Short mmCIF file of C-alpha atoms and ligand atoms in Angstrom, two decimals:
data_model
loop_
_atom_site.label_atom_id
_atom_site.label_comp_id
_atom_site.label_asym_id
_atom_site.label_seq_id
_atom_site.Cartn_x
_atom_site.Cartn_y
_atom_site.Cartn_z
CA UNK A 1 136.38 99.79 86.79
CA UNK A 2 138.48 102.78 86.36
CA UNK A 3 138.64 105.26 89.24
CA UNK A 4 138.08 108.61 88.29
CA UNK A 5 140.35 110.09 90.74
CA UNK A 6 143.02 108.07 89.28
CA UNK A 7 142.44 109.71 85.82
CA UNK A 8 142.10 113.13 86.86
CA UNK A 9 144.53 113.06 90.07
CA UNK A 10 144.49 117.05 89.85
CA UNK A 11 141.81 117.62 92.15
CA UNK A 12 140.60 115.98 95.33
CA UNK A 13 138.17 112.66 95.22
CA UNK A 14 134.62 113.73 95.69
CA UNK A 15 135.11 111.62 99.44
CA UNK A 16 137.79 114.58 100.37
CA UNK A 17 135.45 117.15 98.68
CA UNK A 18 132.42 115.68 100.99
CA UNK A 19 134.54 115.93 103.95
CA UNK A 20 135.17 120.27 102.83
CA UNK A 21 131.82 120.43 102.10
CA UNK A 22 130.39 119.11 105.55
CA UNK A 23 132.55 121.78 107.65
CA UNK A 24 131.08 124.73 105.37
CA UNK A 25 127.25 123.36 105.73
CA UNK A 26 128.32 122.97 109.51
CA UNK A 27 128.42 126.66 109.63
CA UNK A 28 125.21 127.45 107.64
CA UNK A 29 123.44 127.79 111.11
CA UNK A 30 125.37 130.31 112.59
CA UNK A 31 124.83 132.85 109.18
CA UNK A 32 121.20 132.28 109.01
CA UNK A 33 119.01 135.03 108.92
CA UNK A 34 116.67 135.57 112.40
CA UNK A 35 113.05 136.30 112.08
CA UNK A 36 112.44 140.24 111.94
CA UNK A 37 108.56 140.35 111.77
CA UNK A 38 106.06 140.29 114.38
CA UNK A 39 103.99 137.05 114.95
CA UNK A 40 100.94 137.79 113.51
CA UNK A 41 102.41 139.17 110.40
CA UNK A 42 104.56 135.97 109.74
CA UNK A 43 100.88 134.42 110.00
CA UNK A 44 99.00 136.13 107.72
CA UNK A 45 101.64 136.28 104.96
CA UNK A 46 102.12 132.34 105.15
CA UNK A 47 97.87 132.33 105.19
CA UNK A 48 97.84 134.53 102.11
CA UNK A 49 100.86 133.02 100.11
CA UNK A 50 98.84 129.52 100.80
CA UNK A 51 95.37 131.33 99.17
CA UNK A 52 97.75 133.01 95.84
CA UNK A 53 99.01 129.99 94.96
CA UNK A 54 95.67 127.43 95.17
CA UNK A 55 94.39 127.09 91.84
CA UNK A 56 92.05 124.63 90.56
CA UNK A 57 94.29 121.82 90.46
CA UNK A 58 95.34 122.70 94.42
CA UNK A 59 91.63 122.80 95.15
CA UNK A 60 91.00 119.50 93.76
CA UNK A 61 93.72 117.50 95.31
CA UNK A 62 92.98 119.23 98.72
CA UNK A 63 89.10 117.97 98.59
CA UNK A 64 89.79 114.38 96.75
CA UNK A 65 91.90 112.54 99.67
CA UNK A 66 90.33 109.19 100.11
CA UNK A 67 91.94 108.36 103.52
CA UNK A 68 93.15 105.32 101.89
CA UNK A 69 96.75 105.46 102.90
CA UNK A 70 98.16 103.99 100.06
CA UNK A 71 100.94 107.21 100.31
CA UNK A 72 102.02 106.24 103.46
CA UNK A 73 103.48 102.74 102.23
CA UNK A 74 105.26 104.85 99.17
CA UNK A 75 107.12 106.97 101.62
CA UNK A 76 110.61 106.55 102.62
CA UNK A 77 110.59 108.44 105.61
CA UNK A 78 107.44 106.36 106.90
CA UNK A 79 109.18 103.50 105.69
CA UNK A 80 112.26 104.29 107.82
CA UNK A 81 110.85 104.94 110.95
CA UNK A 82 107.59 103.40 111.02
CA UNK A 83 105.93 106.74 112.20
CA UNK A 84 103.01 108.04 111.03
CA UNK A 85 103.70 111.52 111.83
CA UNK A 86 105.80 111.14 108.11
CA UNK A 87 102.73 109.99 106.38
CA UNK A 88 102.17 111.85 103.16
CA UNK A 89 98.64 112.84 103.97
CA UNK A 90 99.68 114.26 107.00
CA UNK A 91 101.76 116.40 105.07
CA UNK A 92 98.94 118.24 103.36
CA UNK A 93 96.71 118.59 106.65
CA UNK A 94 97.78 122.46 107.66
CA UNK A 95 97.45 123.39 103.79
CA UNK A 96 93.73 121.87 103.89
CA UNK A 97 92.88 123.80 107.01
CA UNK A 98 93.87 127.11 105.38
CA UNK A 99 91.80 126.04 102.23
CA UNK A 100 88.50 125.00 104.08
CA UNK A 101 88.86 128.17 106.32
CA UNK A 102 90.02 130.46 103.66
CA UNK A 103 88.73 129.09 99.80
CA UNK A 104 86.37 126.09 100.24
CA UNK A 105 82.78 126.48 99.48
CA UNK A 106 81.71 125.33 103.32
CA UNK A 107 84.44 128.11 104.64
CA UNK A 108 82.04 129.81 106.73
CA UNK A 109 81.37 126.15 108.99
CA UNK A 110 85.04 125.63 109.10
CA UNK A 111 85.56 128.90 110.61
CA UNK A 112 82.92 128.14 112.98
CA UNK A 113 84.30 124.35 113.88
CA UNK A 114 88.25 124.88 113.37
CA UNK A 115 90.23 127.01 115.21
CA UNK A 116 92.58 129.72 113.32
CA UNK A 117 95.91 128.65 112.47
CA UNK A 118 98.73 130.00 114.38
CA UNK A 119 102.91 130.32 114.60
CA UNK A 120 103.13 127.59 116.19
CA UNK A 121 101.10 125.20 113.53
CA UNK A 122 103.79 126.51 111.16
CA UNK A 123 106.73 125.60 113.32
CA UNK A 124 105.76 122.33 113.69
CA UNK A 125 104.83 122.17 109.76
CA UNK A 126 108.60 122.94 109.23
CA UNK A 127 109.55 119.60 109.81
CA UNK A 128 107.07 118.25 107.71
CA UNK A 129 107.54 119.86 104.53
CA UNK A 130 111.19 120.57 104.89
CA UNK A 131 113.16 117.46 106.78
CA UNK A 132 111.33 114.76 105.99
CA UNK A 133 109.74 115.60 102.58
CA UNK A 134 112.44 115.30 99.82
CA UNK A 135 109.91 115.94 97.39
CA UNK A 136 110.32 112.94 95.48
CA UNK A 137 106.88 112.25 94.11
CA UNK A 138 106.73 108.54 95.30
CA UNK A 139 103.21 108.98 97.23
CA UNK A 140 102.11 111.21 94.37
CA UNK A 141 102.55 108.20 91.99
CA UNK A 142 101.08 105.87 94.41
CA UNK A 143 97.96 108.19 94.98
CA UNK A 144 94.45 106.58 93.89
CA UNK A 145 92.86 110.08 93.26
CA UNK A 146 96.24 111.65 91.34
CA UNK A 147 96.70 113.88 94.27
CA UNK A 148 100.53 115.46 93.91
CA UNK A 149 101.24 115.74 97.32
CA UNK A 150 105.02 116.99 96.53
CA UNK A 151 103.39 119.89 94.97
CA UNK A 152 101.21 120.65 98.03
CA UNK A 153 104.32 120.04 99.94
CA UNK A 154 106.27 122.78 97.76
CA UNK A 155 103.45 125.18 98.25
CA UNK A 156 103.87 125.07 102.19
CA UNK A 157 107.38 125.80 101.80
CA UNK A 158 106.67 128.92 100.19
CA UNK A 159 104.14 129.63 102.76
CA UNK A 160 106.66 129.28 105.20
CA UNK A 161 109.63 131.44 103.45
CA UNK A 162 106.53 134.25 103.86
CA UNK A 163 106.40 133.41 107.79
CA UNK A 164 110.27 133.12 107.78
CA UNK A 165 110.38 129.73 109.05
CA UNK A 166 112.59 128.57 106.32
CA UNK A 167 115.19 125.63 108.39
CA UNK A 168 118.85 127.30 109.36
CA UNK A 169 120.74 125.96 106.34
CA UNK A 170 118.72 126.42 103.84
CA UNK A 171 117.78 130.39 104.76
CA UNK A 172 121.85 131.12 104.96
CA UNK A 173 122.10 129.46 101.37
CA UNK A 174 119.06 131.33 100.34
CA UNK A 175 120.09 134.33 101.56
CA UNK A 176 123.50 134.60 100.26
CA UNK A 177 122.43 133.48 96.60
CA UNK A 178 119.62 136.44 97.08
CA UNK A 179 122.26 139.21 98.15
CA UNK A 180 125.17 138.23 96.36
CA UNK A 181 124.08 135.67 93.28
CA UNK A 182 126.59 132.84 94.77
CA UNK A 183 126.47 129.18 96.28
CA UNK A 184 129.10 128.75 98.84
CA UNK A 185 131.03 131.33 97.19
CA UNK A 186 130.90 130.13 93.44
CA UNK A 187 130.89 133.09 91.58
CA UNK A 188 131.56 133.91 87.89
CA UNK A 189 135.13 134.61 89.37
CA UNK A 190 135.71 131.25 91.13
CA UNK A 191 134.28 129.71 87.55
CA UNK A 192 136.80 131.79 85.76
CA UNK A 193 139.69 130.54 88.21
CA UNK A 194 138.45 126.94 87.44
CA UNK A 195 138.32 127.33 83.94
CA UNK A 196 141.91 128.77 84.25
CA UNK A 197 143.06 125.54 86.63
CA UNK A 198 141.56 122.73 84.32
CA UNK A 199 143.26 124.17 81.54
CA UNK A 200 146.96 125.35 82.43
CA UNK A 201 146.76 121.70 85.07
CA UNK A 202 145.05 119.02 82.57
CA UNK A 203 145.07 120.49 79.49
CA UNK A 204 141.65 120.95 78.52
CA UNK A 205 140.04 123.69 77.18
CA UNK A 206 136.87 125.23 78.10
CA UNK A 207 135.47 127.52 75.79
CA UNK A 208 134.29 130.20 78.45
CA UNK A 209 131.62 133.30 77.18
CA UNK A 210 131.43 132.66 73.34
CA UNK A 211 129.35 134.95 71.66
CA UNK A 212 127.16 131.93 69.69
CA UNK A 213 127.24 128.57 70.43
CA UNK A 214 125.08 125.23 69.51
CA UNK A 215 125.38 123.86 73.40
CA UNK A 216 125.11 125.87 76.30
CA UNK A 217 126.30 123.66 79.64
CA UNK A 218 125.93 124.74 82.88
CA UNK A 219 128.04 124.18 86.01
CA UNK A 220 127.49 123.88 89.72
CA UNK A 221 128.62 125.52 93.17
CA UNK A 222 129.83 121.95 94.09
CA UNK A 223 131.65 122.37 90.68
CA UNK A 224 133.62 125.41 91.57
CA UNK A 225 133.88 124.80 95.10
CA UNK A 226 135.91 121.44 95.66
CA UNK A 227 135.04 119.07 92.75
CA UNK A 228 136.70 120.04 89.68
CA UNK A 229 136.57 116.86 88.65
CA UNK A 230 133.05 117.01 87.56
CA UNK A 231 133.65 120.42 85.27
CA UNK A 232 136.69 118.45 83.85
CA UNK A 233 134.70 115.78 83.15
CA UNK A 234 131.96 117.78 81.34
CA UNK A 235 134.39 119.78 79.17
CA UNK A 236 136.36 115.89 78.54
CA UNK A 237 132.89 114.86 77.07
CA UNK A 238 132.07 117.88 75.31
CA UNK A 239 135.22 118.44 73.32
CA UNK A 240 135.78 114.53 72.58
CA UNK A 241 131.80 115.18 70.87
CA UNK A 242 133.17 117.86 68.91
CA UNK A 243 129.87 119.87 69.62
CA UNK A 244 130.02 123.66 69.62
CA UNK A 245 129.52 124.37 73.23
CA UNK A 246 130.02 127.29 75.71
CA UNK A 247 129.95 128.37 79.43
CA UNK A 248 128.10 131.61 80.41
CA UNK A 249 129.90 133.32 83.36
CA UNK A 250 126.26 135.31 83.31
CA UNK A 251 124.31 132.24 83.57
CA UNK A 252 126.11 129.39 84.82
CA UNK A 253 124.87 128.21 88.22
CA UNK A 254 122.50 125.29 88.32
CA UNK A 255 122.08 125.13 91.99
CA UNK A 256 118.67 127.04 93.05
CA UNK A 257 118.05 127.72 96.11
CA UNK A 258 115.09 129.60 95.47
CA UNK A 259 113.04 126.26 94.74
CA UNK A 260 114.53 124.17 97.38
CA UNK A 261 113.35 126.77 99.96
CA UNK A 262 110.08 128.17 98.39
CA UNK A 263 111.37 131.37 97.47
CA UNK A 264 109.68 131.84 94.17
CA UNK A 265 110.95 135.33 93.41
CA UNK A 266 114.54 134.34 93.96
CA UNK A 267 113.69 131.03 91.85
CA UNK A 268 112.75 133.20 88.85
CA UNK A 269 115.64 135.46 89.48
CA UNK A 270 118.10 132.61 89.49
CA UNK A 271 116.44 131.18 85.86
CA UNK A 272 116.19 134.26 84.35
CA UNK A 273 120.06 135.18 83.77
CA UNK A 274 120.33 131.43 82.17
CA UNK A 275 117.14 131.72 79.75
CA UNK A 276 118.84 134.74 78.70
CA UNK A 277 122.02 133.97 78.37
CA UNK A 278 121.29 131.06 76.43
CA UNK A 279 118.69 133.00 73.96
CA UNK A 280 121.67 135.64 73.50
CA UNK A 281 123.95 132.70 72.38
CA UNK A 282 121.62 131.22 70.03
CA UNK A 283 121.74 128.12 71.89
CA UNK A 284 119.66 125.32 70.48
CA UNK A 285 120.40 123.05 73.44
CA UNK A 286 121.01 123.64 77.37
CA UNK A 287 122.60 120.72 79.19
CA UNK A 288 121.61 120.95 83.04
CA UNK A 289 124.39 120.23 85.12
CA UNK A 290 124.32 116.86 87.06
CA UNK A 291 122.21 118.33 89.74
CA UNK A 292 118.98 116.87 90.75
CA UNK A 293 116.79 120.22 91.57
CA UNK A 294 118.42 122.39 89.19
CA UNK A 295 115.91 119.79 86.34
CA UNK A 296 112.60 121.08 88.06
CA UNK A 297 113.81 124.99 88.67
CA UNK A 298 114.94 124.84 84.72
CA UNK A 299 112.22 122.48 83.17
CA UNK A 300 108.80 123.24 85.34
CA UNK A 301 109.54 126.82 86.09
CA UNK A 302 106.54 127.81 86.76
CA UNK A 303 107.65 132.08 85.99
CA UNK A 304 108.39 130.57 82.32
CA UNK A 305 104.60 129.69 82.00
CA UNK A 306 103.62 130.21 78.24
CA UNK A 307 106.82 131.29 77.12
CA UNK A 308 108.26 129.50 73.83
CA UNK A 309 111.97 128.80 74.30
CA UNK A 310 114.06 128.49 71.11
CA UNK A 311 116.38 125.94 73.10
CA UNK A 312 115.87 122.57 74.33
CA UNK A 313 116.38 121.91 77.80
CA UNK A 314 118.31 118.33 79.04
CA UNK A 315 119.74 117.11 81.82
CA UNK A 316 123.33 115.78 81.36
CA UNK A 317 122.47 112.05 81.48
CA UNK A 318 119.60 112.50 78.88
CA UNK A 319 122.43 114.62 76.83
CA UNK A 320 124.67 111.87 77.62
CA UNK A 321 122.64 108.94 76.66
CA UNK A 322 121.12 110.71 73.69
CA UNK A 323 124.41 110.81 72.30
CA UNK A 324 125.16 107.47 73.63
CA UNK A 325 122.00 106.12 70.94
CA UNK A 326 123.45 108.12 68.20
CA UNK A 327 126.96 106.31 68.25
CA UNK A 328 128.78 109.59 68.97
CA UNK A 329 129.72 108.48 72.61
CA UNK A 330 132.96 106.08 71.73
CA UNK A 331 133.82 104.30 75.08
CA UNK A 332 135.71 101.99 76.77
CA UNK A 333 134.33 98.98 78.43
CA UNK A 334 133.95 99.21 82.32
CA UNK A 335 135.08 96.51 84.31
CA UNK A 336 132.96 95.32 87.27
CA UNK A 337 129.41 95.00 88.37
CA UNK A 338 127.32 98.46 88.56
CA UNK A 339 123.95 99.29 89.57
CA UNK A 340 122.38 102.63 89.02
CA UNK A 341 119.95 105.63 91.17
CA UNK A 342 117.68 107.20 89.38
CA UNK A 343 117.23 110.90 90.96
CA UNK A 344 113.83 111.57 91.92
CA UNK A 345 113.60 114.82 90.13
CA UNK A 346 114.95 113.48 86.52
CA UNK A 347 113.54 109.79 86.82
CA UNK A 348 110.08 109.62 88.29
CA UNK A 349 109.72 113.26 87.75
CA UNK A 350 111.40 113.83 84.45
CA UNK A 351 111.16 110.27 82.79
CA UNK A 352 114.94 110.06 81.77
CA UNK A 353 114.89 106.59 82.81
CA UNK A 354 116.37 105.09 79.55
CA UNK A 355 119.23 107.50 78.45
CA UNK A 356 121.93 106.66 81.60
CA UNK A 357 121.11 103.16 81.11
CA UNK A 358 122.19 103.83 77.28
CA UNK A 359 125.19 105.57 78.31
CA UNK A 360 126.02 102.39 81.03
CA UNK A 361 125.46 99.98 77.74
CA UNK A 362 127.60 102.01 75.62
CA UNK A 363 130.34 101.36 78.43
CA UNK A 364 129.23 97.28 78.14
CA UNK A 365 128.80 97.56 81.42
CA UNK A 366 127.63 94.31 83.69
CA UNK A 367 125.10 96.62 84.88
CA UNK A 368 121.96 95.56 87.52
CA UNK A 369 118.99 97.44 88.40
CA UNK A 370 118.35 97.72 92.04
CA UNK A 371 115.28 95.82 93.16
CA UNK A 372 113.16 99.08 93.25
CA UNK A 373 114.13 101.39 89.93
CA UNK A 374 113.02 103.80 87.90
CA UNK A 375 110.10 105.30 88.30
CA UNK A 376 109.77 103.18 91.47
CA UNK A 377 112.83 104.21 92.82
CA UNK A 378 113.43 104.82 96.45
CA UNK A 379 115.07 108.41 97.06
CA UNK A 380 118.32 108.38 98.49
CA UNK A 381 116.75 110.53 101.61
CA UNK A 382 119.13 113.62 101.48
CA UNK A 383 117.07 115.00 98.25
CA UNK A 384 115.39 118.98 97.89
CA UNK A 385 117.73 120.08 100.45
CA UNK A 386 117.59 117.75 103.18
CA UNK A 387 120.92 116.59 102.80
CA UNK A 388 121.76 120.15 104.40
CA UNK A 389 119.61 119.80 107.30
CA UNK A 390 121.56 119.00 110.56
CA UNK A 391 118.10 118.37 112.50
CA UNK A 392 117.17 116.04 109.32
CA UNK A 393 120.13 113.74 110.26
CA UNK A 394 118.41 110.87 111.71
CA UNK A 395 115.59 110.95 109.43
CA UNK A 396 118.23 110.90 106.39
CA UNK A 397 120.32 108.07 107.78
CA UNK A 398 117.69 105.86 108.60
CA UNK A 399 115.79 106.29 104.98
CA UNK A 400 119.24 105.95 103.20
CA UNK A 401 119.42 102.23 104.87
CA UNK A 402 116.67 101.55 102.83
CA UNK A 403 118.53 102.82 99.81
CA UNK A 404 121.76 100.93 100.98
CA UNK A 405 120.32 97.52 101.39
CA UNK A 406 118.55 97.27 97.74
CA UNK A 407 122.51 98.54 96.43
CA UNK A 408 123.39 95.71 98.44
CA UNK A 409 121.31 92.72 96.66
CA UNK A 410 122.21 93.73 93.35
CA UNK A 411 125.93 92.52 94.08
CA UNK A 412 127.09 95.74 92.68
CA UNK A 413 130.55 97.18 93.57
CA UNK A 414 129.76 100.61 92.82
CA UNK A 415 126.74 102.63 92.41
CA UNK A 416 126.45 105.28 89.47
CA UNK A 417 124.14 108.33 90.46
CA UNK A 418 124.12 111.68 87.91
CA UNK A 419 123.11 114.36 91.05
CA UNK A 420 125.56 115.90 93.08
CA UNK A 421 123.18 115.87 95.89
CA UNK A 422 122.14 112.19 95.72
CA UNK A 423 126.30 111.74 95.40
CA UNK A 424 126.79 113.61 98.83
CA UNK A 425 124.09 111.75 100.54
CA UNK A 426 125.63 108.53 99.67
CA UNK A 427 128.80 109.60 100.17
CA UNK A 428 127.73 110.69 103.79
CA UNK A 429 125.82 107.20 104.03
CA UNK A 430 129.01 105.23 102.93
CA UNK A 431 131.01 107.03 105.46
CA UNK A 432 128.62 106.63 108.37
CA UNK A 433 128.11 103.04 107.85
CA UNK A 434 131.71 101.98 106.72
CA UNK A 435 129.62 100.75 103.11
CA UNK A 436 132.52 99.06 100.92
CA UNK A 437 130.25 100.34 97.83
CA UNK A 438 131.80 102.96 95.50
CA UNK A 439 129.49 106.08 94.45
CA UNK A 440 130.43 107.32 91.10
CA UNK A 441 129.17 110.37 88.87
CA UNK A 442 127.71 109.22 85.47
CA UNK A 443 129.37 111.94 83.97
CA UNK A 444 132.97 111.48 85.05
CA UNK A 445 132.53 107.61 84.49
CA UNK A 446 132.16 108.35 81.02
CA UNK A 447 135.23 110.63 80.81
CA UNK A 448 137.32 108.48 82.46
CA UNK A 449 136.15 105.66 79.64
CA UNK A 450 136.41 107.98 76.40
CA UNK A 451 138.25 106.23 73.51
CA UNK A 452 139.50 109.95 72.22
CA UNK A 453 140.48 108.59 69.05
CA UNK A 454 137.02 107.22 68.08
CA UNK A 455 136.32 108.31 64.89
CA UNK A 456 132.92 110.80 65.31
CA UNK A 457 129.71 109.66 64.33
CA UNK A 458 130.80 105.72 64.54
CA UNK A 459 128.43 103.00 66.20
CA UNK A 460 128.94 102.38 69.79
CA UNK A 461 130.23 99.26 71.05
CA UNK A 462 126.62 98.00 72.04
CA UNK A 463 125.00 98.70 68.52
CA UNK A 464 127.85 97.12 66.74
CA UNK A 465 126.82 94.40 69.04
CA UNK A 466 123.37 94.03 68.14
CA UNK A 467 123.95 95.14 64.34
S1 LIG B 1 106.99 113.39 97.92
FE1 LIG B 1 108.48 111.62 98.73
S2 LIG B 1 109.56 112.46 100.90
FE2 LIG B 1 107.42 113.77 100.61
S3 LIG B 1 105.92 112.62 101.10
FE3 LIG B 1 105.73 111.73 99.46
S4 LIG B 1 107.25 109.97 99.20
FE4 LIG B 1 107.34 110.93 101.39
S1 LIG B 2 97.01 107.88 98.62
FE1 LIG B 2 96.16 109.60 97.90
S2 LIG B 2 93.79 109.42 98.41
FE2 LIG B 2 94.88 107.93 99.52
S3 LIG B 2 95.50 109.00 101.26
FE3 LIG B 2 97.09 109.66 100.49
S4 LIG B 2 96.77 111.53 99.33
FE4 LIG B 2 94.64 110.48 100.51
#
């Protein structure tokens, strides 16, 4: 298999980017804001948030658990530790108490027989809804009652935002994005600098801020603060396809620390400029960078409910897959055996299973599935911001071993991922365990295998073989 670092040596390898980011992440704890509100106010705000976010779905979910325990064995944090504290049904308990005391039909009774929620309850909740839940949805998928535990966890993250109880690393980035609109300092100026660097040193043009374009592409902080290879690869692929594309410097950031922290106002504030820019330029397609949580942040943004959007939102792997299926992506064969890790948010939640596999087929890859794949894929352990949390290190490391064992069973030399957060977590696991597998980004792999002289619209090798 060709190495992406060899194809684009002007930027550091992803392993080096990872080392640099670890240093920056280590400083986040010192930058986190400290609580300012009185204890009673924090508790009141948390309860009010849960009441406000409880609609018919949430009420039914909170009423209908039959304690069957099927969700327990589906959760990687339970599987990795054997500790029933991390059972998904326990992650709903506080929300259920609020529901029973404040909303449910027997609230008068529950107020008599249960104790009120206090700050200590909310502090204990922090580990359950941040450190030990990546909102991967695997428990949701197996629940016979159709309870969306991951969504209930997310509502509780919102409650902890109101109670000023976001874990420090996430709180620091939430604050930065709220106050300055950046993540790790990745500003519009940083985007301009990276575009200039890519043009000058790699000779690859990125059409920035076009007035009109068919396709609008997002970038991400990871691309701009270190991994220039990600943006360079994206540009190479888009230019190879010959599409009318652009990146808008007033709406380019995929990362959304509103979604990750549970801060709904920030979630919306990050999405609004992207939607406005896509409308302004008349985009037909919005391509979301390889940033797993950015997909739900845009696709299922509750603040967009009811709004007709004149463009289609697509994750990078979906976009690449459609191009591969249409024969527009002409690729050299990929050497060596690979497997693919489905990011939870784009896979189990989004259903983008066939497209990344179509890309690997177009590279004639010796591809082998993980033992549990597609909707049954296990989270890598670092999703939904957990990769950033120092306190979650043990949980993250232990659950990554599940993934490592599964990759080892395939005999693959490399695991392909299509999410920067998964990739960082894989890189951390690889480093800690002296693991001999390579971790490849799908878009970087595609860029490294482009047949640049291929005529547009021709059949892909896999289709020619099938014809
Ligand atoms: S959403 Fe995933 S991490 Fe969270 S409780 Fe369910 S299985 Fe565990
Ligand atoms: S699988 Fe569903 S019904 Fe069973 S314990 Fe878990 S949440 Fe409750």
